[in-house]
XYZ file of C-alpha atoms in Angstrom:
273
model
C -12.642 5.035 -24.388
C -11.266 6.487 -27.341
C -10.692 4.587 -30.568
C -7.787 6.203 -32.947
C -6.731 4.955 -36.421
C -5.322 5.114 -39.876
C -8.113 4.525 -41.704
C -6.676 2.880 -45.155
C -7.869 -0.980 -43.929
C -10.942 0.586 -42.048
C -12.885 1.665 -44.785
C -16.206 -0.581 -43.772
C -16.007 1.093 -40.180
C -15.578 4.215 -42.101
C -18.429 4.168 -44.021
C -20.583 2.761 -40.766
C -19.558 5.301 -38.263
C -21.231 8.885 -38.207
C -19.977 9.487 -34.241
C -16.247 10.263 -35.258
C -13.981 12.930 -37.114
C -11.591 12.036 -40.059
C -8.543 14.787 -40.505
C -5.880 14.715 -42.289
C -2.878 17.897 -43.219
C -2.651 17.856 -46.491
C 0.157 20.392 -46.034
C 1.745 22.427 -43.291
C 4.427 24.927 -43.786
C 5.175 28.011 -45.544
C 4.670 26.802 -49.002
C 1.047 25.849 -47.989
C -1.161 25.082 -45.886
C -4.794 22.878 -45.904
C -6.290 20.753 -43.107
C -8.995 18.249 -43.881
C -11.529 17.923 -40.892
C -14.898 16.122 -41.799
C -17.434 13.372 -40.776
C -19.048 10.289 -42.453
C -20.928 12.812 -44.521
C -19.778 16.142 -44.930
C -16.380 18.202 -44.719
C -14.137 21.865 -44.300
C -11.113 22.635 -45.341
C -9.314 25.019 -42.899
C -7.167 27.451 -45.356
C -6.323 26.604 -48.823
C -2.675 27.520 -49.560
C -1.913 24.630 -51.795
C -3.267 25.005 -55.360
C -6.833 23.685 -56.719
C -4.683 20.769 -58.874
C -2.596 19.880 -55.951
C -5.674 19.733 -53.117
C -7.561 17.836 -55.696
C -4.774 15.171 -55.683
C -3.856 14.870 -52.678
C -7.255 14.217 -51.252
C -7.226 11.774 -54.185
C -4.466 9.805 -52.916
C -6.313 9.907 -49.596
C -9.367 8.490 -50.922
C -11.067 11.859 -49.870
C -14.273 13.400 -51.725
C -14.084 16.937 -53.043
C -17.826 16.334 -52.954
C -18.043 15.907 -49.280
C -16.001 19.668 -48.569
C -18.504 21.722 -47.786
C -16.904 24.545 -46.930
C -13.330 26.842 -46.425
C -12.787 28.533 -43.425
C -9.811 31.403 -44.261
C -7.042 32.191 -40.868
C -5.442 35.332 -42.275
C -4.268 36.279 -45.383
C -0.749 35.302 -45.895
C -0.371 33.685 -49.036
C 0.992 30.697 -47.599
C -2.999 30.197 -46.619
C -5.202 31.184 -49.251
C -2.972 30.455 -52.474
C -5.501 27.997 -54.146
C -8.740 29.475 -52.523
C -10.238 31.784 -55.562
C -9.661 28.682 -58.011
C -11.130 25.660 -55.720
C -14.309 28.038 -54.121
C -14.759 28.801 -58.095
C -14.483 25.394 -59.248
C -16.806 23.715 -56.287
C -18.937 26.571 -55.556
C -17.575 26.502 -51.964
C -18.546 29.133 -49.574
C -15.436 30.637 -48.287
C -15.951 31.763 -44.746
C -13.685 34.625 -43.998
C -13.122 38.043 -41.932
C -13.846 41.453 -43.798
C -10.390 42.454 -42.666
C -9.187 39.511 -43.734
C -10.507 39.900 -46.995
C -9.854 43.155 -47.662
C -6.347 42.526 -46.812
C -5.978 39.235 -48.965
C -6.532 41.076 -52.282
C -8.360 38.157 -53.830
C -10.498 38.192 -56.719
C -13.274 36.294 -54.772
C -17.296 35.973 -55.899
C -18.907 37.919 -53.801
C -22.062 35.367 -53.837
C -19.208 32.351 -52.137
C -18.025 35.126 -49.339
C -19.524 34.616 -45.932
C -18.806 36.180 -42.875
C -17.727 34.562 -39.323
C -17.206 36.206 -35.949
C -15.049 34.834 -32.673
C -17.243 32.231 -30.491
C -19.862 32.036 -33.081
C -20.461 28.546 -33.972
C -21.261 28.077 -37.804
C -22.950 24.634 -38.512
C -21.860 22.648 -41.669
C -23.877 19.962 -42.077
C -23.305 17.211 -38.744
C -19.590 19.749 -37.979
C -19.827 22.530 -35.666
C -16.752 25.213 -36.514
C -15.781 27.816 -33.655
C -13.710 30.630 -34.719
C -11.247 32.398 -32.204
C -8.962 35.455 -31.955
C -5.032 34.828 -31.866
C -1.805 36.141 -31.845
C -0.224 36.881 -35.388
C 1.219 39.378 -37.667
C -1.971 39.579 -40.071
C -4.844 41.923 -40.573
C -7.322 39.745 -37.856
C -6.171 36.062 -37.249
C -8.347 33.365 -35.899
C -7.927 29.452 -35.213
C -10.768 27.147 -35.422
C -11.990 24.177 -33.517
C -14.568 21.894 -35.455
C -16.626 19.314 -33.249
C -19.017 16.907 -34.330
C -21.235 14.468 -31.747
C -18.858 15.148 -29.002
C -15.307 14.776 -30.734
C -13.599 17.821 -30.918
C -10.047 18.752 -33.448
C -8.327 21.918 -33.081
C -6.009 24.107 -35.321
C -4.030 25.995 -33.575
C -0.968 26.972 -36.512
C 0.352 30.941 -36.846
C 1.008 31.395 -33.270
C 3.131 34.147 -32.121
C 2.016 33.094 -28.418
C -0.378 30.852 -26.253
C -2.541 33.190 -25.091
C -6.123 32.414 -22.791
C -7.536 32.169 -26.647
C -5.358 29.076 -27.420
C -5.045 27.603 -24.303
C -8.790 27.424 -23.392
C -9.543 26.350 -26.957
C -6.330 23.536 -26.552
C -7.791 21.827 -23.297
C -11.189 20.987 -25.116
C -9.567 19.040 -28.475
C -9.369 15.359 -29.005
C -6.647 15.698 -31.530
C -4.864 18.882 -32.674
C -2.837 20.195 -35.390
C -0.301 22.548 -33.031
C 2.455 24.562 -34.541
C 5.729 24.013 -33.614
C 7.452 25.999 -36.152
C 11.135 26.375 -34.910
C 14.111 25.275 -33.082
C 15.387 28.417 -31.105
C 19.016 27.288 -31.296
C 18.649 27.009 -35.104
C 16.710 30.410 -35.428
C 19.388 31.701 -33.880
C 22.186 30.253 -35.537
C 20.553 30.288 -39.017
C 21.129 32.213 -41.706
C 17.848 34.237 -41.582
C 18.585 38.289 -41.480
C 17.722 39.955 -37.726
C 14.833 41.478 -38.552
C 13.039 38.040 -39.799
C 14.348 36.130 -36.887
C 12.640 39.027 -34.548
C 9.194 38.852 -36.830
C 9.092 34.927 -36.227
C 10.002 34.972 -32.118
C 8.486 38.386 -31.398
C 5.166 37.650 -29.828
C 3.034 37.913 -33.268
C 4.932 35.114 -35.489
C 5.485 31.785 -35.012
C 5.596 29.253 -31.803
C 8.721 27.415 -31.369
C 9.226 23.988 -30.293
C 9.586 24.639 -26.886
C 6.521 26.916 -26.684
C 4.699 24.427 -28.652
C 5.847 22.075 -25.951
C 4.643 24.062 -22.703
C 1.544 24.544 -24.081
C 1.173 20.665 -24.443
C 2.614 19.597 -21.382
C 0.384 22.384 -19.111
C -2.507 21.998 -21.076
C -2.922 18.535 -22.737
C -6.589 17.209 -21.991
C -6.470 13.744 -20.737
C -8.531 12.657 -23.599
C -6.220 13.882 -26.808
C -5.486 11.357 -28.390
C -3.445 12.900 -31.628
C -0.997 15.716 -31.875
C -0.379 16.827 -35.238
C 2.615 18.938 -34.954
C 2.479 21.219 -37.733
C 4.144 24.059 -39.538
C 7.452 23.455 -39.154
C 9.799 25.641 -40.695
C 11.901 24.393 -43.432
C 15.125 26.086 -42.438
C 14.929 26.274 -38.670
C 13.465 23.280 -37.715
C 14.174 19.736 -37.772
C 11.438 16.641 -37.649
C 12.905 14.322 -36.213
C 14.276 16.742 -33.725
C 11.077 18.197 -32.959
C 9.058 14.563 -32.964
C 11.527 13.305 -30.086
C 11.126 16.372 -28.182
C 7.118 15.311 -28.360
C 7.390 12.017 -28.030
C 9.332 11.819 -24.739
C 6.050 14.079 -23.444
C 3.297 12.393 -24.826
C 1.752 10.075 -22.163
C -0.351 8.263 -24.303
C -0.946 11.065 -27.403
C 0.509 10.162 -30.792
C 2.784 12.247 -32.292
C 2.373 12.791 -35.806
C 4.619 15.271 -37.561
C 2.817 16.936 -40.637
C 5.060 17.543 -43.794
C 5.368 20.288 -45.508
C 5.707 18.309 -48.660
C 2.567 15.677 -48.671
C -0.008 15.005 -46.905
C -0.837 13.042 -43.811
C -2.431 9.486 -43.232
C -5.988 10.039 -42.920
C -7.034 9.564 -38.799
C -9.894 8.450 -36.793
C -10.992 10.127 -34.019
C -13.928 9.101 -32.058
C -15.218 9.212 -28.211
């Protein structure tokens, strides 16, 4: 049985519960991205594409410790993912977990003493959280998703698609809640005002999943157990969230559907087996 809430009234069970997973987006989108995934005792932030001030205040608002993130884990190197990371890995003495490619590509000023290396299917324990990189498909110097479990409980993000390959889909089946990308409407893509050669970097295979591929890959692949879909990423000009939460919905069989802004952050939710 698996017991899924907003946490705001819960914060008793929160504080007496070490066999669950608290996430939260505290933005999704091409003006930033940052996912909260932690336990009763420690945290990670995936990517850091909001700045330090902004992180710091929407965690606030969340009731979320800077204290408790233990650690960044770094995607790729678009800016849209790593905007705020020299300032908050400074500021908290964070290690910053990261690819050489990907660093060498990011261009960042980083201290060399925070930088630490992670490989594809090579867990890295933080604390209670267990954090499994793996290889996907996107326009950047070497992309990677992560999966972070902790006593059982497994969250997945799975954002800067360009396809589900066996990477994503065997990674997908094993999540209890996921932050999926679902970046675009094709209609609207088409239609939009976007020049040719952007529309073919975002459908061609190493950009961006759209709604409908987001939705295949939920539909064939959905674990029985998932209780929370965080549909994330959405683009701003091609996409539309109610559109793209009815599409969802009418699928779910039992999952929540959460769509993840691109201009705050989530609730903060419980997931526990």
């Amino acid at each position: 049985m698996f017991i899924n809430m907003p946490i705001y009234d819960k914060q008793i069970y929160f504080l007496c519960n070490s066999m669950a997973l608290f996430i939260s987006s505290l933005n999704t989108g091409s003006n930033g991205n940052c996912f909260y995934i932690g336990n009763s005792e420690e945290a990670i932030l995936v990517d850091a594409g909001l700045s330090c001030k902004e992180t710091e205040t929407r965690m606030q608002r969340l009731s979320l410790c800077m204290s408790k993130v233990k650690a960044v884990f770094i995607s790729h190197e678009h800016s849209d993912h790593i905007r705020g990371l020299p300032m908050l890995a400074k500021k908290y003495q964070l290690p910053i977990y990261i690819t050489q490619h990907t660093l060498t590509a990011s261009k960042q000023q980083l201290p060399q003493n925070l930088i630490k290396p992670f490989f594809a299917y090579s867990p890295i324990n933080i604390g209670g959280l267990s954090v499994t990189a793996f290889p996907k498909k996107h326009d950047a110097a070497e992309p990677h998703s992560f999966t972070i479990g902790c006593n059982g409980v497994k969250v997945g993000v799975f954002t800067d698609i360009g396809g589900h390959c066996d990477h994503v889909i065997n990674n997908f089946k094993n999540c209890h809640a996921a932050f999926l990308e679902a970046n675009y409407d094709e209609e609207m893509l088409d239609k939009g005002r976007y020049p040719y050669f952007l529309k073919n970097r975002i459908r061609g295979g190493n950009g961006h999943l759209s709604n409908q591929q987001a939705l295949d890959l939920f539909c064939a692949h959905k674990p029985v157990f998932m209780s929370h879909l965080f549909l994330s990423h959405l683009s701003k000009d091609n996409n539309c969230p109610d559109l793209v939460h009815n599409l969802f919905k009418s699928h779910a069989n039992g999952t929540e559907i959460i769509v993840a802004s691109r201009l705050q952050e989530t609730a903060v939710y419980y997931i526990s087996a």
